[in-house]
Amino acid sequence: MAAAAPVTTADTGAGVVAKTNIKPKRVIVHTFHPVPHVYSISPFGIKVESFLRLRGIPYETVHTSKFGPKGKIPYVHLIGGDGAVEVVPDSNVIVGRLEEEFGGSGGDGGRRQELSPEESAVSHALVRMLEEHTAQIGFYYRYSLRMSELMRALNLRESMSPVGRTFFVWIMPAVMRMRTAARGLSCHSDCELARFCCDDLRALSDYLGDKKYLFGHAATAADCAAFGHLAQFLYVPIRGYPPAEFLRAECPNLVRYAERFRSEFWGDWEDKCGRQADAGEGG
């Protein structure tokens, strides 16, 4: 059976920025279909869209389960005025490329936060911690240990093709166990891994303190990454999820921080979480 066309919607971040003044390139983000509660199962997709909203760069989304170059989702198409398409995979490469292409010309005006070399180093370390350690333990927990609950909580069976459902239910848990072993983490018990993950969250909480955002009053790319990962812990309704329980009990400043970021940059969050994915889209 032929796969249905990807679902395409427009997102301009209206209401988030006061003005736009960008180069004539269209930005099209290819990311997973919307799901309830957390909008996307990819923290990296949320990170990229958050960055575009932060910078005030208009963009469109193509919701798909087809992976792009490097086997990655999200990936971005940058389309020039002459129709030439540049495909950019991986959220960190995407953010860097968007900085190169649009620089300070987005619509965020004076809100853009310039970081000192020391702050840039801290930003780099925090993002790498979240993406290469904290999130990987979270992925192991929900994809290897709690997959059936995750499928129910986010209605993933309804939003996936038969091929996609088969992959997630029967193959993804094994793949995640292999990835966890390859990172040298599988020698630890599940309880130890949960503690490692919570230690990361404690470090993020301690660094945030009582600041509005990680580096002061204005959000940065690091806040976009942090929100993407915190959303996966806080908004996916799985009972007894250790990182979520730890955040609510021990890191209330991170809970408020995530809500603050969502309120400022995702005024349409509930609407986006409520959109129904096209169940016929190919995997």
PDB file of C-alpha atoms in Angstrom:
ATOM      1  CA  MET A   1       0.000   0.000   0.000  1.00  0.00           C
ATOM      2  CA  ALA A   2       1.388   3.367  -0.976  1.00  0.00           C
ATOM      3  CA  ALA A   3       2.338   5.719   1.834  1.00  0.00           C
ATOM      4  CA  ALA A   4       0.248   8.805   2.305  1.00  0.00           C
ATOM      5  CA  ALA A   5       1.811  12.221   1.846  1.00  0.00           C
ATOM      6  CA  PRO A   6       3.378  13.834   4.913  1.00  0.00           C
ATOM      7  CA  VAL A   7       1.205  16.220   6.863  1.00  0.00           C
ATOM      8  CA  THR A   8       2.321  19.811   6.295  1.00  0.00           C
ATOM      9  CA  THR A   9       1.460  22.771   8.472  1.00  0.00           C
ATOM     10  CA  ALA A  10       2.784  26.301   8.765  1.00  0.00           C
ATOM     11  CA  ASP A  11       4.342  27.668  11.935  1.00  0.00           C
ATOM     12  CA  THR A  12       5.539  31.243  12.029  1.00  0.00           C
ATOM     13  CA  GLY A  13       5.785  31.724  15.780  1.00  0.00           C
ATOM     14  CA  ALA A  14       3.207  34.513  15.522  1.00  0.00           C
ATOM     15  CA  GLY A  15       2.900  36.468  18.719  1.00  0.00           C
ATOM     16  CA  VAL A  16       6.337  35.381  19.911  1.00  0.00           C
ATOM     17  CA  VAL A  17       8.284  38.116  18.116  1.00  0.00           C
ATOM     18  CA  ALA A  18       7.668  41.745  17.251  1.00  0.00           C
ATOM     19  CA  LYS A  19       9.100  41.781  13.736  1.00  0.00           C
ATOM     20  CA  THR A  20      11.021  39.738  11.188  1.00  0.00           C
ATOM     21  CA  ASN A  21      13.812  40.701   8.862  1.00  0.00           C
ATOM     22  CA  ILE A  22      15.333  37.564   7.391  1.00  0.00           C
ATOM     23  CA  LYS A  23      17.077  36.402   4.260  1.00  0.00           C
ATOM     24  CA  PRO A  24      14.773  34.972   1.569  1.00  0.00           C
ATOM     25  CA  LYS A  25      15.173  31.313   2.481  1.00  0.00           C
ATOM     26  CA  ARG A  26      12.316  29.063   3.516  1.00  0.00           C
ATOM     27  CA  VAL A  27      12.890  26.806   6.492  1.00  0.00           C
ATOM     28  CA  ILE A  28      11.035  23.492   6.478  1.00  0.00           C
ATOM     29  CA  VAL A  29      11.431  21.274   9.539  1.00  0.00           C
ATOM     30  CA  HIS A  30      10.849  17.556   9.040  1.00  0.00           C
ATOM     31  CA  THR A  31       9.850  16.065  12.365  1.00  0.00           C
ATOM     32  CA  PHE A  32       7.707  13.351  13.924  1.00  0.00           C
ATOM     33  CA  HIS A  33       3.921  13.487  13.901  1.00  0.00           C
ATOM     34  CA  PRO A  34       2.270  15.325  16.809  1.00  0.00           C
ATOM     35  CA  VAL A  35       1.333  13.324  19.879  1.00  0.00           C
ATOM     36  CA  PRO A  36      -0.760  14.214  22.946  1.00  0.00           C
ATOM     37  CA  HIS A  37       0.744  15.895  25.996  1.00  0.00           C
ATOM     38  CA  VAL A  38       4.320  16.442  24.727  1.00  0.00           C
ATOM     39  CA  TYR A  39       3.745  17.410  21.038  1.00  0.00           C
ATOM     40  CA  SER A  40       6.744  15.371  19.803  1.00  0.00           C
ATOM     41  CA  ILE A  41       8.470  12.213  20.996  1.00  0.00           C
ATOM     42  CA  SER A  42      11.726  13.835  19.868  1.00  0.00           C
ATOM     43  CA  PRO A  43      13.325  16.309  22.286  1.00  0.00           C
ATOM     44  CA  PHE A  44      15.569  17.278  19.391  1.00  0.00           C
ATOM     45  CA  GLY A  45      12.599  18.228  17.231  1.00  0.00           C
ATOM     46  CA  ILE A  46      11.211  20.397  20.031  1.00  0.00           C
ATOM     47  CA  LYS A  47      14.674  21.933  20.439  1.00  0.00           C
ATOM     48  CA  VAL A  48      14.882  22.947  16.764  1.00  0.00           C
ATOM     49  CA  GLU A  49      11.380  24.403  16.640  1.00  0.00           C
ATOM     50  CA  SER A  50      12.006  26.217  19.919  1.00  0.00           C
ATOM     51  CA  PHE A  51      15.162  27.765  18.496  1.00  0.00           C
ATOM     52  CA  LEU A  52      13.305  28.976  15.413  1.00  0.00           C
ATOM     53  CA  ARG A  53      10.642  30.533  17.630  1.00  0.00           C
ATOM     54  CA  LEU A  54      13.280  32.068  19.899  1.00  0.00           C
ATOM     55  CA  ARG A  55      15.003  33.669  16.920  1.00  0.00           C
ATOM     56  CA  GLY A  56      11.736  34.713  15.286  1.00  0.00           C
ATOM     57  CA  ILE A  57      12.487  32.785  12.084  1.00  0.00           C
ATOM     58  CA  PRO A  58       9.324  31.765  10.191  1.00  0.00           C
ATOM     59  CA  TYR A  59       9.223  28.072   9.358  1.00  0.00           C
ATOM     60  CA  GLU A  60       7.004  25.268   8.155  1.00  0.00           C
ATOM     61  CA  THR A  61       6.733  21.731   9.493  1.00  0.00           C
ATOM     62  CA  VAL A  62       6.426  18.466   7.613  1.00  0.00           C
ATOM     63  CA  HIS A  63       5.261  15.740   9.979  1.00  0.00           C
ATOM     64  CA  THR A  64       6.736  12.438   8.903  1.00  0.00           C
ATOM     65  CA  SER A  65       8.190   9.183  10.210  1.00  0.00           C
ATOM     66  CA  LYS A  66      10.740   8.994   7.391  1.00  0.00           C
ATOM     67  CA  PHE A  67      14.268   9.495   8.649  1.00  0.00           C
ATOM     68  CA  GLY A  68      16.581  11.851   6.797  1.00  0.00           C
ATOM     69  CA  PRO A  69      20.336  11.985   6.180  1.00  0.00           C
ATOM     70  CA  LYS A  70      22.489  10.417   8.912  1.00  0.00           C
ATOM     71  CA  GLY A  71      19.358   8.451   9.901  1.00  0.00           C
ATOM     72  CA  LYS A  72      18.132  11.481  11.834  1.00  0.00           C
ATOM     73  CA  ILE A  73      14.874  13.210  12.706  1.00  0.00           C
ATOM     74  CA  PRO A  74      14.571  16.169  12.730  1.00  0.00           C
ATOM     75  CA  TYR A  75      16.176  17.456   9.571  1.00  0.00           C
ATOM     76  CA  VAL A  76      15.663  20.785   7.873  1.00  0.00           C
ATOM     77  CA  HIS A  77      15.291  21.898   4.275  1.00  0.00           C
ATOM     78  CA  LEU A  78      16.666  25.360   3.567  1.00  0.00           C
ATOM     79  CA  ILE A  79      15.164  26.492   0.272  1.00  0.00           C
ATOM     80  CA  GLY A  80      16.752  29.439  -1.491  1.00  0.00           C
ATOM     81  CA  GLY A  81      15.069  31.953  -3.749  1.00  0.00           C
ATOM     82  CA  ASP A  82      16.344  29.998  -6.764  1.00  0.00           C
ATOM     83  CA  GLY A  83      14.678  26.806  -5.506  1.00  0.00           C
ATOM     84  CA  ALA A  84      17.930  25.151  -4.429  1.00  0.00           C
ATOM     85  CA  VAL A  85      17.417  22.872  -1.424  1.00  0.00           C
ATOM     86  CA  GLU A  86      19.992  22.327   1.301  1.00  0.00           C
ATOM     87  CA  VAL A  87      19.218  19.381   3.586  1.00  0.00           C
ATOM     88  CA  VAL A  88      20.584  19.743   7.121  1.00  0.00           C
ATOM     89  CA  PRO A  89      20.291  16.814   9.592  1.00  0.00           C
ATOM     90  CA  ASP A  90      20.985  16.650  13.362  1.00  0.00           C
ATOM     91  CA  SER A  91      19.692  19.275  15.769  1.00  0.00           C
ATOM     92  CA  ASN A  92      23.115  20.637  16.698  1.00  0.00           C
ATOM     93  CA  VAL A  93      24.152  20.976  13.067  1.00  0.00           C
ATOM     94  CA  ILE A  94      20.767  22.548  12.295  1.00  0.00           C
ATOM     95  CA  VAL A  95      21.089  25.179  15.034  1.00  0.00           C
ATOM     96  CA  GLY A  96      24.615  26.028  13.913  1.00  0.00           C
ATOM     97  CA  ARG A  97      23.547  26.294  10.288  1.00  0.00           C
ATOM     98  CA  LEU A  98      20.574  28.499  11.182  1.00  0.00           C
ATOM     99  CA  GLU A  99      22.924  30.789  13.102  1.00  0.00           C
ATOM    100  CA  GLU A 100      25.139  31.010  10.029  1.00  0.00           C
ATOM    101  CA  GLU A 101      22.248  31.653   7.666  1.00  0.00           C
ATOM    102  CA  PHE A 102      20.170  34.043   9.721  1.00  0.00           C
ATOM    103  CA  GLY A 103      22.629  35.302  12.317  1.00  0.00           C
ATOM    104  CA  GLY A 104      21.132  38.136  14.317  1.00  0.00           C
ATOM    105  CA  SER A 105      18.613  38.977  11.615  1.00  0.00           C
ATOM    106  CA  GLY A 106      15.725  37.078  13.179  1.00  0.00           C
ATOM    107  CA  GLY A 107      12.836  38.848  14.788  1.00  0.00           C
ATOM    108  CA  ASP A 108      13.957  38.553  18.390  1.00  0.00           C
ATOM    109  CA  GLY A 109      15.436  42.049  18.344  1.00  0.00           C
ATOM    110  CA  GLY A 110      17.146  43.109  21.559  1.00  0.00           C
ATOM    111  CA  ARG A 111      16.065  39.950  23.415  1.00  0.00           C
ATOM    112  CA  ARG A 112      18.962  37.947  21.992  1.00  0.00           C
ATOM    113  CA  GLN A 113      21.367  36.893  24.733  1.00  0.00           C
ATOM    114  CA  GLU A 114      25.067  37.234  23.916  1.00  0.00           C
ATOM    115  CA  LEU A 115      27.133  34.797  25.961  1.00  0.00           C
ATOM    116  CA  SER A 116      30.608  35.315  27.320  1.00  0.00           C
ATOM    117  CA  PRO A 117      33.261  32.689  26.480  1.00  0.00           C
ATOM    118  CA  GLU A 118      32.779  31.188  29.943  1.00  0.00           C
ATOM    119  CA  GLU A 119      28.994  31.056  29.535  1.00  0.00           C
ATOM    120  CA  SER A 120      29.394  29.534  26.069  1.00  0.00           C
ATOM    121  CA  ALA A 121      31.553  26.792  27.570  1.00  0.00           C
ATOM    122  CA  VAL A 122      28.947  26.082  30.250  1.00  0.00           C
ATOM    123  CA  SER A 123      26.191  26.097  27.614  1.00  0.00           C
ATOM    124  CA  HIS A 124      28.106  23.568  25.523  1.00  0.00           C
ATOM    125  CA  ALA A 125      28.703  21.291  28.526  1.00  0.00           C
ATOM    126  CA  LEU A 126      25.081  21.419  29.696  1.00  0.00           C
ATOM    127  CA  VAL A 127      23.695  20.586  26.250  1.00  0.00           C
ATOM    128  CA  ARG A 128      26.129  17.703  25.786  1.00  0.00           C
ATOM    129  CA  MET A 129      25.244  16.345  29.238  1.00  0.00           C
ATOM    130  CA  LEU A 130      21.527  16.462  28.463  1.00  0.00           C
ATOM    131  CA  GLU A 131      21.789  14.988  24.987  1.00  0.00           C
ATOM    132  CA  GLU A 132      24.538  12.404  25.382  1.00  0.00           C
ATOM    133  CA  HIS A 133      23.815  11.170  28.912  1.00  0.00           C
ATOM    134  CA  THR A 134      20.572  12.354  30.533  1.00  0.00           C
ATOM    135  CA  ALA A 135      18.380  11.762  27.491  1.00  0.00           C
ATOM    136  CA  GLN A 136      20.020   8.448  26.596  1.00  0.00           C
ATOM    137  CA  ILE A 137      19.118   7.039  30.000  1.00  0.00           C
ATOM    138  CA  GLY A 138      15.595   8.414  29.549  1.00  0.00           C
ATOM    139  CA  PHE A 139      15.334   6.743  26.142  1.00  0.00           C
ATOM    140  CA  TYR A 140      16.498   3.434  27.599  1.00  0.00           C
ATOM    141  CA  TYR A 141      13.912   3.662  30.356  1.00  0.00           C
ATOM    142  CA  ARG A 142      10.903   4.445  28.192  1.00  0.00           C
ATOM    143  CA  TYR A 143      11.790   2.471  25.037  1.00  0.00           C
ATOM    144  CA  SER A 144      13.294  -0.632  26.678  1.00  0.00           C
ATOM    145  CA  LEU A 145      11.492  -0.849  30.017  1.00  0.00           C
ATOM    146  CA  ARG A 146       8.170   0.971  29.563  1.00  0.00           C
ATOM    147  CA  MET A 147       7.409   0.816  25.843  1.00  0.00           C
ATOM    148  CA  SER A 148       3.837  -0.475  26.189  1.00  0.00           C
ATOM    149  CA  GLU A 149       2.974   2.310  28.636  1.00  0.00           C
ATOM    150  CA  LEU A 150       4.557   4.906  26.364  1.00  0.00           C
ATOM    151  CA  MET A 151       2.538   3.638  23.395  1.00  0.00           C
ATOM    152  CA  ARG A 152      -0.702   3.935  25.388  1.00  0.00           C
ATOM    153  CA  ALA A 153       0.111   7.311  26.967  1.00  0.00           C
ATOM    154  CA  LEU A 154       0.844   8.995  23.636  1.00  0.00           C
ATOM    155  CA  ASN A 155      -1.601   7.061  21.431  1.00  0.00           C
ATOM    156  CA  LEU A 156       1.319   5.982  19.278  1.00  0.00           C
ATOM    157  CA  ARG A 157      -0.528   3.008  17.809  1.00  0.00           C
ATOM    158  CA  GLU A 158      -3.051   5.367  16.242  1.00  0.00           C
ATOM    159  CA  SER A 159      -0.408   7.698  14.796  1.00  0.00           C
ATOM    160  CA  MET A 160       1.866   5.063  13.270  1.00  0.00           C
ATOM    161  CA  SER A 161       1.719   2.919  10.188  1.00  0.00           C
ATOM    162  CA  PRO A 162       1.730  -0.885  10.698  1.00  0.00           C
ATOM    163  CA  VAL A 163       5.431  -0.919   9.839  1.00  0.00           C
ATOM    164  CA  GLY A 164       6.127   1.839  12.351  1.00  0.00           C
ATOM    165  CA  ARG A 165       4.175   0.051  15.082  1.00  0.00           C
ATOM    166  CA  THR A 166       6.079  -3.178  14.454  1.00  0.00           C
ATOM    167  CA  PHE A 167       9.391  -1.350  14.664  1.00  0.00           C
ATOM    168  CA  PHE A 168       8.516   0.445  17.895  1.00  0.00           C
ATOM    169  CA  VAL A 169       6.992  -2.534  19.695  1.00  0.00           C
ATOM    170  CA  TRP A 170       9.327  -5.335  18.639  1.00  0.00           C
ATOM    171  CA  ILE A 171      12.577  -3.813  17.376  1.00  0.00           C
ATOM    172  CA  MET A 172      13.069  -0.491  19.165  1.00  0.00           C
ATOM    173  CA  PRO A 173      13.496  -2.016  22.664  1.00  0.00           C
ATOM    174  CA  ALA A 174      16.298  -4.258  21.415  1.00  0.00           C
ATOM    175  CA  VAL A 175      17.913  -1.393  19.493  1.00  0.00           C
ATOM    176  CA  MET A 176      17.857   0.789  22.593  1.00  0.00           C
ATOM    177  CA  ARG A 177      19.389  -1.956  24.732  1.00  0.00           C
ATOM    178  CA  MET A 178      22.197  -2.297  22.153  1.00  0.00           C
ATOM    179  CA  ARG A 179      22.773   1.466  22.147  1.00  0.00           C
ATOM    180  CA  THR A 180      22.854   1.545  25.938  1.00  0.00           C
ATOM    181  CA  ALA A 181      25.437  -1.249  25.943  1.00  0.00           C
ATOM    182  CA  ALA A 182      27.507   0.539  23.285  1.00  0.00           C
ATOM    183  CA  ARG A 183      27.663   3.605  25.539  1.00  0.00           C
ATOM    184  CA  GLY A 184      28.984   1.488  28.387  1.00  0.00           C
ATOM    185  CA  LEU A 185      25.877   2.074  30.499  1.00  0.00           C
ATOM    186  CA  SER A 186      24.373  -1.405  30.549  1.00  0.00           C
ATOM    187  CA  CYS A 187      26.846  -2.581  33.187  1.00  0.00           C
ATOM    188  CA  HIS A 188      24.867  -0.479  35.661  1.00  0.00           C
ATOM    189  CA  SER A 189      21.571  -1.483  37.251  1.00  0.00           C
ATOM    190  CA  ASP A 190      18.352   0.269  36.297  1.00  0.00           C
ATOM    191  CA  CYS A 191      18.310   1.941  39.714  1.00  0.00           C
ATOM    192  CA  GLU A 192      21.844   3.238  39.217  1.00  0.00           C
ATOM    193  CA  LEU A 193      20.973   4.592  35.781  1.00  0.00           C
ATOM    194  CA  ALA A 194      17.950   6.379  37.203  1.00  0.00           C
ATOM    195  CA  ARG A 195      20.175   7.937  39.852  1.00  0.00           C
ATOM    196  CA  PHE A 196      22.690   9.080  37.216  1.00  0.00           C
ATOM    197  CA  CYS A 197      19.877  10.726  35.258  1.00  0.00           C
ATOM    198  CA  CYS A 198      18.567  12.471  38.359  1.00  0.00           C
ATOM    199  CA  ASP A 199      22.095  13.646  39.227  1.00  0.00           C
ATOM    200  CA  ASP A 200      22.188  15.399  35.836  1.00  0.00           C
ATOM    201  CA  LEU A 201      18.854  17.044  36.508  1.00  0.00           C
ATOM    202  CA  ARG A 202      20.061  18.173  39.926  1.00  0.00           C
ATOM    203  CA  ALA A 203      23.123  19.770  38.301  1.00  0.00           C
ATOM    204  CA  LEU A 204      20.893  21.617  35.817  1.00  0.00           C
ATOM    205  CA  SER A 205      18.637  22.740  38.653  1.00  0.00           C
ATOM    206  CA  ASP A 206      21.569  23.986  40.705  1.00  0.00           C
ATOM    207  CA  TYR A 207      22.947  25.954  37.773  1.00  0.00           C
ATOM    208  CA  LEU A 208      19.563  27.513  36.968  1.00  0.00           C
ATOM    209  CA  GLY A 209      18.991  28.564  40.573  1.00  0.00           C
ATOM    210  CA  ASP A 210      16.462  31.375  40.698  1.00  0.00           C
ATOM    211  CA  LYS A 211      17.290  32.782  37.260  1.00  0.00           C
ATOM    212  CA  LYS A 212      14.546  33.124  34.644  1.00  0.00           C
ATOM    213  CA  TYR A 213      16.602  31.240  32.061  1.00  0.00           C
ATOM    214  CA  LEU A 214      19.947  29.476  32.206  1.00  0.00           C
ATOM    215  CA  PHE A 215      21.990  32.589  31.443  1.00  0.00           C
ATOM    216  CA  GLY A 216      19.771  35.347  32.716  1.00  0.00           C
ATOM    217  CA  HIS A 217      16.633  37.115  31.584  1.00  0.00           C
ATOM    218  CA  ALA A 218      16.702  36.028  27.923  1.00  0.00           C
ATOM    219  CA  ALA A 219      16.533  32.468  26.617  1.00  0.00           C
ATOM    220  CA  THR A 220      19.332  30.969  24.521  1.00  0.00           C
ATOM    221  CA  ALA A 221      19.872  27.876  22.386  1.00  0.00           C
ATOM    222  CA  ALA A 222      20.738  25.952  25.566  1.00  0.00           C
ATOM    223  CA  ASP A 223      17.294  26.729  26.969  1.00  0.00           C
ATOM    224  CA  CYS A 224      15.737  25.372  23.779  1.00  0.00           C
ATOM    225  CA  ALA A 225      17.619  22.107  24.265  1.00  0.00           C
ATOM    226  CA  ALA A 226      16.813  21.940  27.979  1.00  0.00           C
ATOM    227  CA  PHE A 227      13.109  22.498  27.373  1.00  0.00           C
ATOM    228  CA  GLY A 228      12.997  19.742  24.758  1.00  0.00           C
ATOM    229  CA  HIS A 229      14.388  17.226  27.234  1.00  0.00           C
ATOM    230  CA  LEU A 230      12.505  18.415  30.297  1.00  0.00           C
ATOM    231  CA  ALA A 231       9.260  18.192  28.314  1.00  0.00           C
ATOM    232  CA  GLN A 232       9.904  14.475  27.726  1.00  0.00           C
ATOM    233  CA  PHE A 233      10.245  13.888  31.467  1.00  0.00           C
ATOM    234  CA  LEU A 234       7.492  16.188  32.716  1.00  0.00           C
ATOM    235  CA  TYR A 235       4.722  15.913  30.130  1.00  0.00           C
ATOM    236  CA  VAL A 236       4.693  12.220  29.148  1.00  0.00           C
ATOM    237  CA  PRO A 237       2.152  10.660  31.560  1.00  0.00           C
ATOM    238  CA  ILE A 238       3.935   7.465  32.610  1.00  0.00           C
ATOM    239  CA  ARG A 239       3.353   6.545  36.244  1.00  0.00           C
ATOM    240  CA  GLY A 240       6.368   5.963  38.430  1.00  0.00           C
ATOM    241  CA  TYR A 241       8.786   7.582  35.960  1.00  0.00           C
ATOM    242  CA  PRO A 242      11.862   8.274  38.160  1.00  0.00           C
ATOM    243  CA  PRO A 243      13.090  11.479  36.410  1.00  0.00           C
ATOM    244  CA  ALA A 244       9.600  13.013  36.471  1.00  0.00           C
ATOM    245  CA  GLU A 245       9.082  12.160  40.129  1.00  0.00           C
ATOM    246  CA  PHE A 246      12.520  13.546  40.988  1.00  0.00           C
ATOM    247  CA  LEU A 247      11.905  16.795  39.112  1.00  0.00           C
ATOM    248  CA  ARG A 248       8.610  17.446  40.863  1.00  0.00           C
ATOM    249  CA  ALA A 249       9.922  16.509  44.313  1.00  0.00           C
ATOM    250  CA  GLU A 250      13.472  17.879  44.217  1.00  0.00           C
ATOM    251  CA  CYS A 251      13.737  20.413  41.388  1.00  0.00           C
ATOM    252  CA  PRO A 252      10.629  22.619  41.429  1.00  0.00           C
ATOM    253  CA  ASN A 253      12.634  25.428  39.816  1.00  0.00           C
ATOM    254  CA  LEU A 254      13.069  23.261  36.689  1.00  0.00           C
ATOM    255  CA  VAL A 255       9.337  22.531  36.603  1.00  0.00           C
ATOM    256  CA  ARG A 256       8.591  26.273  36.741  1.00  0.00           C
ATOM    257  CA  TYR A 257      11.338  26.928  34.194  1.00  0.00           C
ATOM    258  CA  ALA A 258       9.817  24.492  31.691  1.00  0.00           C
ATOM    259  CA  GLU A 259       6.367  26.008  32.181  1.00  0.00           C
ATOM    260  CA  ARG A 260       7.808  29.506  31.751  1.00  0.00           C
ATOM    261  CA  PHE A 261       9.568  28.598  28.505  1.00  0.00           C
ATOM    262  CA  ARG A 262       6.469  26.848  27.169  1.00  0.00           C
ATOM    263  CA  SER A 263       4.290  29.848  28.002  1.00  0.00           C
ATOM    264  CA  GLU A 264       6.649  32.330  26.337  1.00  0.00           C
ATOM    265  CA  PHE A 265       7.469  30.433  23.157  1.00  0.00           C
ATOM    266  CA  TRP A 266       4.737  27.813  22.739  1.00  0.00           C
ATOM    267  CA  GLY A 267       1.431  29.620  23.173  1.00  0.00           C
ATOM    268  CA  ASP A 268      -0.059  27.080  20.730  1.00  0.00           C
ATOM    269  CA  TRP A 269       1.285  24.042  22.633  1.00  0.00           C
ATOM    270  CA  GLU A 270      -2.093  22.560  23.533  1.00  0.00           C
ATOM    271  CA  ASP A 271      -3.354  23.016  19.988  1.00  0.00           C
ATOM    272  CA  LYS A 272      -0.289  21.296  18.548  1.00  0.00           C
ATOM    273  CA  CYS A 273      -0.567  18.416  21.014  1.00  0.00           C
ATOM    274  CA  GLY A 274      -4.193  17.991  19.973  1.00  0.00           C
ATOM    275  CA  ARG A 275      -3.513  17.636  16.258  1.00  0.00           C
ATOM    276  CA  GLN A 276      -4.177  14.166  14.910  1.00  0.00           C
ATOM    277  CA  ALA A 277      -1.382  12.526  12.981  1.00  0.00           C
ATOM    278  CA  ASP A 278      -2.053  10.841   9.637  1.00  0.00           C
ATOM    279  CA  ALA A 279      -2.103   7.156  10.540  1.00  0.00           C
ATOM    280  CA  GLY A 280      -1.523   6.163   6.922  1.00  0.00           C
ATOM    281  CA  GLU A 281       1.862   7.873   6.601  1.00  0.00           C
ATOM    282  CA  GLY A 282       4.608   5.428   5.781  1.00  0.00           C
ATOM    283  CA  GLY A 283       7.387   4.601   8.217  1.00  0.00           C
TER     284      GLY A 283
END
